[in-house]
Short mmCIF file of C-alpha atoms in Angstrom, two decimals:
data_model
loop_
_atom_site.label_atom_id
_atom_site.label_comp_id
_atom_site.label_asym_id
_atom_site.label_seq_id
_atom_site.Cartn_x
_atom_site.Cartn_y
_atom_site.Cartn_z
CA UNK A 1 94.70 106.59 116.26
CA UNK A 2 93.17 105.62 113.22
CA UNK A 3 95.39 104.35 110.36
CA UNK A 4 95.20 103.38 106.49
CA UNK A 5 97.25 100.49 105.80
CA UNK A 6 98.39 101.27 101.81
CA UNK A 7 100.69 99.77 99.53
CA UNK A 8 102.46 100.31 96.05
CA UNK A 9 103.96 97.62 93.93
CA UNK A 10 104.11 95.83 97.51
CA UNK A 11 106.15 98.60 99.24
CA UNK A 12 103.44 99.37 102.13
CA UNK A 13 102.86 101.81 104.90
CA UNK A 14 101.22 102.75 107.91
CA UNK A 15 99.32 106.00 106.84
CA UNK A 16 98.12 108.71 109.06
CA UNK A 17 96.16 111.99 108.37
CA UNK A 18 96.55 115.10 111.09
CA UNK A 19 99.47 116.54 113.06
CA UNK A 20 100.88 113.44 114.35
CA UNK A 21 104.49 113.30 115.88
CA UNK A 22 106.22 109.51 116.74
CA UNK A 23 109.38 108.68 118.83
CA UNK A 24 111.39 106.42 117.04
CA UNK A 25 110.39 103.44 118.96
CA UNK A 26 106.35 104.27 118.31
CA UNK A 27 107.50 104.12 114.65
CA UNK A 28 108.93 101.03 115.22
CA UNK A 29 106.29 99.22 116.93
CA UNK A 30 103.42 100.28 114.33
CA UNK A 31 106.07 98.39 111.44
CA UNK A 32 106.76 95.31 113.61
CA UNK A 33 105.01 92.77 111.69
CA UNK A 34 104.97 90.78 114.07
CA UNK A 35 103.90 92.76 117.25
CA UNK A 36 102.49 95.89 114.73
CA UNK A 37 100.38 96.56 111.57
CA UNK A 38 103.83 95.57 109.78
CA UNK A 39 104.98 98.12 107.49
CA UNK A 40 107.99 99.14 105.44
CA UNK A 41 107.46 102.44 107.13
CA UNK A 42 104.91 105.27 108.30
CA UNK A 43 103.32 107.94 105.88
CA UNK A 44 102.37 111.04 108.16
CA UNK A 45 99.99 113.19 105.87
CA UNK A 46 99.37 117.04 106.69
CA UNK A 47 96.84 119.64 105.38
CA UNK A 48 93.40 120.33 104.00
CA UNK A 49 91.09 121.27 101.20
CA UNK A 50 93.91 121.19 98.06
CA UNK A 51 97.32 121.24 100.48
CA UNK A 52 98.51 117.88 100.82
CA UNK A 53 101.61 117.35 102.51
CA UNK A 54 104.11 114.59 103.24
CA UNK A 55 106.57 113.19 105.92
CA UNK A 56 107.95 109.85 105.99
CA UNK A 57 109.83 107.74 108.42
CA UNK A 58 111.85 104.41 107.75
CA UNK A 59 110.68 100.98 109.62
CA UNK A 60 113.52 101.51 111.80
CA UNK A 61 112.45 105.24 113.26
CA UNK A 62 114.62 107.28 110.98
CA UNK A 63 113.79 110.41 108.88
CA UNK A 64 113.61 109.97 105.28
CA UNK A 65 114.00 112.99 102.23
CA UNK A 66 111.71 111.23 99.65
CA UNK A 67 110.03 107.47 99.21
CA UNK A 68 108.47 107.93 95.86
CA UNK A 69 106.03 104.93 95.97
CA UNK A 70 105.00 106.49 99.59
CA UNK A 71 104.43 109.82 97.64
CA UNK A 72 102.30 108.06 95.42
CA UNK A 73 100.11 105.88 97.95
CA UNK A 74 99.63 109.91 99.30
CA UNK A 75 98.39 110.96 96.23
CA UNK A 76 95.32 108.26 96.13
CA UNK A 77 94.81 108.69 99.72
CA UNK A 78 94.37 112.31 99.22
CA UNK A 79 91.83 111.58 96.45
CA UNK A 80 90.20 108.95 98.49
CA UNK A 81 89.84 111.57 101.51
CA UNK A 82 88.30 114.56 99.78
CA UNK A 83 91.63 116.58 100.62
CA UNK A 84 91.67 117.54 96.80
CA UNK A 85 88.90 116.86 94.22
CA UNK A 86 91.46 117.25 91.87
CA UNK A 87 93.44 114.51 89.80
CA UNK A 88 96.25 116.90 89.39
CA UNK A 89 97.83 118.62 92.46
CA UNK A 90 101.04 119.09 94.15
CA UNK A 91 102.55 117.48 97.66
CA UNK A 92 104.94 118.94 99.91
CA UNK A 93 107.76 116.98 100.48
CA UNK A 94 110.90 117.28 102.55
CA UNK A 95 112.94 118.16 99.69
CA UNK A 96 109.77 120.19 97.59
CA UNK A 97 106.58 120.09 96.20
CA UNK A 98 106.15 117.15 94.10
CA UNK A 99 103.41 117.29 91.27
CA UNK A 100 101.07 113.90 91.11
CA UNK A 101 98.10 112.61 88.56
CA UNK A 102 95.96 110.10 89.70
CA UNK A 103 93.80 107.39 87.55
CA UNK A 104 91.73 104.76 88.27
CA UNK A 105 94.22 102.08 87.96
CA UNK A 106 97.20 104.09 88.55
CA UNK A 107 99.04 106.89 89.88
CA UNK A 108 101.78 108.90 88.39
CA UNK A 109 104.18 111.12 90.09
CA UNK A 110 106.97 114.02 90.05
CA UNK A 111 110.54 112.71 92.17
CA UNK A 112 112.24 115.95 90.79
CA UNK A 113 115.94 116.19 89.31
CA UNK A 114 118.22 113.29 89.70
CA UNK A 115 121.95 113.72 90.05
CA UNK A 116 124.21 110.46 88.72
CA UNK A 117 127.44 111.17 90.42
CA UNK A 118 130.54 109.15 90.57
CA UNK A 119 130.86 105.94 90.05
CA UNK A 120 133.19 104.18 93.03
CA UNK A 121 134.67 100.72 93.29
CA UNK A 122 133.02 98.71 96.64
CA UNK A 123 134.87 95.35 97.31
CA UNK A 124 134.08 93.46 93.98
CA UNK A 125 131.54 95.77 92.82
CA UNK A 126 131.37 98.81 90.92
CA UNK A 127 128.56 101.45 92.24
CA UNK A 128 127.24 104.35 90.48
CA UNK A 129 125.65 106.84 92.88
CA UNK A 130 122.90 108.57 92.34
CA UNK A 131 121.08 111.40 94.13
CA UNK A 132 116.79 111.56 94.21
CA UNK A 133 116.44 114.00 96.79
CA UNK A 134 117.95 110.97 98.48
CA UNK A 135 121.02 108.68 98.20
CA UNK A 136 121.55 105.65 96.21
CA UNK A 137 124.02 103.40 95.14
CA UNK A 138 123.95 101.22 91.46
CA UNK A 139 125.40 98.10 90.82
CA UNK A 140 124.97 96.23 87.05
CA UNK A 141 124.54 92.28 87.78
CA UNK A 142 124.21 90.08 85.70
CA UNK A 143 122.20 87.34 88.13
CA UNK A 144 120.07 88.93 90.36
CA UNK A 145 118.68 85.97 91.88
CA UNK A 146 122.56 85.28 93.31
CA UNK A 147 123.65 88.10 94.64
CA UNK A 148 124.35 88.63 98.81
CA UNK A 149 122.04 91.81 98.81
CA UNK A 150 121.25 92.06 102.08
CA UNK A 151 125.03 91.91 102.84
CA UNK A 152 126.22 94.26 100.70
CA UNK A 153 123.47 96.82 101.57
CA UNK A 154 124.23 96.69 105.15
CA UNK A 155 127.90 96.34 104.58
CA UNK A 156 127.45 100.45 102.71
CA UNK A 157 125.87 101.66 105.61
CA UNK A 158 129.00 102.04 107.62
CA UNK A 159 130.80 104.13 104.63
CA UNK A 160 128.40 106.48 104.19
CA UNK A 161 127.16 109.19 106.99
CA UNK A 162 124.09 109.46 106.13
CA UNK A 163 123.18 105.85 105.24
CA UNK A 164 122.25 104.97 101.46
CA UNK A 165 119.42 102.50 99.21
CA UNK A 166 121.54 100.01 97.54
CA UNK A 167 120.42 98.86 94.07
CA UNK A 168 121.64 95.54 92.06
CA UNK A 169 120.66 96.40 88.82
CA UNK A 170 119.95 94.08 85.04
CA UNK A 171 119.24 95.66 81.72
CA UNK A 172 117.52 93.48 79.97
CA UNK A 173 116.96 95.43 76.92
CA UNK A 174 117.14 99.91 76.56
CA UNK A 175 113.77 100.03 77.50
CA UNK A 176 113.73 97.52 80.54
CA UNK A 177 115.58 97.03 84.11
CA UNK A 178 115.31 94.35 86.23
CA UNK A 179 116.25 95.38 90.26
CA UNK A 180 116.08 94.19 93.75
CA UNK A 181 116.81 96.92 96.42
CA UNK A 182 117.74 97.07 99.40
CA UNK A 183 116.43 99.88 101.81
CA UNK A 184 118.36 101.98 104.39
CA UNK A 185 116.43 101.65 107.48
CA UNK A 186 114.35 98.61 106.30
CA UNK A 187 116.21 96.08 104.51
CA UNK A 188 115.01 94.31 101.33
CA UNK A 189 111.79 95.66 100.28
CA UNK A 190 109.98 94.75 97.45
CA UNK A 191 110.26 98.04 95.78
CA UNK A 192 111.52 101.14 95.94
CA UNK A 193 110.05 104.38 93.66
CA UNK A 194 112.91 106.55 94.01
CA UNK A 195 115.56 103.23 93.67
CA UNK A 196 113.85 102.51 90.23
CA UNK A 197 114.37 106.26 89.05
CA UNK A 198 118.21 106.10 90.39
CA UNK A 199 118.90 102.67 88.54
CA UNK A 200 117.29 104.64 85.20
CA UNK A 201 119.07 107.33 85.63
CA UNK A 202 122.23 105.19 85.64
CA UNK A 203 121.44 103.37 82.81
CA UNK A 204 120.86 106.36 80.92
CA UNK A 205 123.85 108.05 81.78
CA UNK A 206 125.92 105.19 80.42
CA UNK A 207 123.99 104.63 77.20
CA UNK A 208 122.54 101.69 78.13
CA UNK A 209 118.82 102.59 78.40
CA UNK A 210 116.46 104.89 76.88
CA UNK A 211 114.20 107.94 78.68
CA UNK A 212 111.65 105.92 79.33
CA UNK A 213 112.18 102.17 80.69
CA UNK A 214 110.18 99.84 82.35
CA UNK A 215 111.94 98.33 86.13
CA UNK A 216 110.59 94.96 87.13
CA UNK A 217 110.80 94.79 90.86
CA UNK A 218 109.94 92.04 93.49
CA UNK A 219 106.53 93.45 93.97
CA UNK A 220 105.65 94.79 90.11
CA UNK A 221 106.71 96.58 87.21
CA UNK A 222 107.20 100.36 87.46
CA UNK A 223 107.63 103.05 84.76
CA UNK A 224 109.65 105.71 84.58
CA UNK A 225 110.60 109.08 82.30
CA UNK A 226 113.52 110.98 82.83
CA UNK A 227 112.56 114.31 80.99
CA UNK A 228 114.74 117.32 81.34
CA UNK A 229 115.55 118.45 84.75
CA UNK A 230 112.35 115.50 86.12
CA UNK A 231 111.75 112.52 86.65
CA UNK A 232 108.51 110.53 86.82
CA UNK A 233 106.88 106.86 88.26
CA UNK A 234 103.89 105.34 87.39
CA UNK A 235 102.28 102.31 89.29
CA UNK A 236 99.91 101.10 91.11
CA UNK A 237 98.73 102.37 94.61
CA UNK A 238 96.39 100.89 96.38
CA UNK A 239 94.43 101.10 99.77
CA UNK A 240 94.84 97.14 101.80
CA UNK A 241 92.88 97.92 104.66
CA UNK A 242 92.08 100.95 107.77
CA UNK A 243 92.42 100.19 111.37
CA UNK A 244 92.79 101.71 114.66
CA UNK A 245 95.85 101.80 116.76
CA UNK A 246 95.60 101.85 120.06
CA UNK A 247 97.01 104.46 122.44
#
């Protein structure tokens, strides 16, 4: 099975291209990165000549609605592949089609309406939660570098059904966030597209940031607009290497 190895703002993937379907434990094995390629989970691409479509699955086997810096790493693949001569085109996603622009340097794309909800006292921590086609939950820090992340993050697992991304959260200033995340079905990653939209979104809501804002993460800087009834990221997405897998 051949494979494209592909990361954005160091959140990577396993990528494949045709009608591929993986057990849980197959999904696991290609992430191992020990045992696997080592991934933060696997991109399955579908379609042909300017129909691009997209299913992604968690390091641990799971199902996931959106991953919006998977989306993006899509969107150059696509490009890269021929499926679209195009820089502007759409990809189906679980929860809709998804617009996308791709540049040299950089690829920009649609994550749709986000929902800030309630806001819900945790232990010691106040979490604002936050719908992007998929569940999060915000926490304002003021030391990032301190905080029990992975802890907390698995500690919300158990209180919510379906699982949720847990994000601790700085402003630094209305137009910039500083975040670490932590990832249902992975852990701590070093970014997550649809976390950085949630933690703007949040910020917003309260007055505390602007439409457009810069959020630093582990593995880069991502930016993001929150226009209307959409949201956008832009960042980088790049191909690391292509391989075969086999069985």
């Amino acid at each position: 099975m051949k494979f494209w190895k592909m990361e954005g703002l160091g959140n990577d993937f396993v990528v494949v291209v045709g009608s591929y379907s993986f057990t849980t434990g197959e999904i696991a094995a290609l992430c191992d990165r020990r045992k696997g390629v080592g991934a933060d989970g696997v991109l399955v691409v579908s379609g042909g000549r300017d129909r691009v479509g997209m299913s992604y699955f968690n390091a641990d086997g799971s199902e996931a609605e959106m991953c919006g810096n998977g989306l993006r790493c899509v969107a150059r693949l696509a490009v890269d592949l021929g499926m679209t001569d195009r820089p502007e085109f759409s990809v189906d996603t679980p929860v809709g089609p998804r617009r996308v622009i791709v540049s040299l340097s950089e690829v920009t794309a649609e994550l749709g309406p986000v929902t800030v909800g309630e806001q819900r006292r945790i232990g010691e921590r106040d979490f604002h939660l936050v719908s992007v086609g998929n569940p999060h939950a915000v926490s304002w820090v003021d030391d990032l570098d301190g905080i029990r992340l992975a802890a907390t993050g698995q500690a919300l697992q158990d209180m919510f059904s379906e699982g949720i991304n847990v994000e601790m959260a700085r402003v630094d200033s209305p137009r910039r966030v500083s975040m670490r995340v932590w990832e249902r079905g992975v852990g701590e990653t070093s970014a997550c597209g649809t976390g950085a939209v949630a933690a703007a979104a949040a910020g917003l809501a309260q007055g505390l940031t602007r439409e457009k804002v810069d959020v630093r993460l582990v593995g880069g800087t991502a930016q993001v607009t929150l226009e209307g009834n959409t949201s956008w990221i832009t960042g980088p997405a790049r191909l690391v290497y292509r391989g075969e897998w086999p069985g």
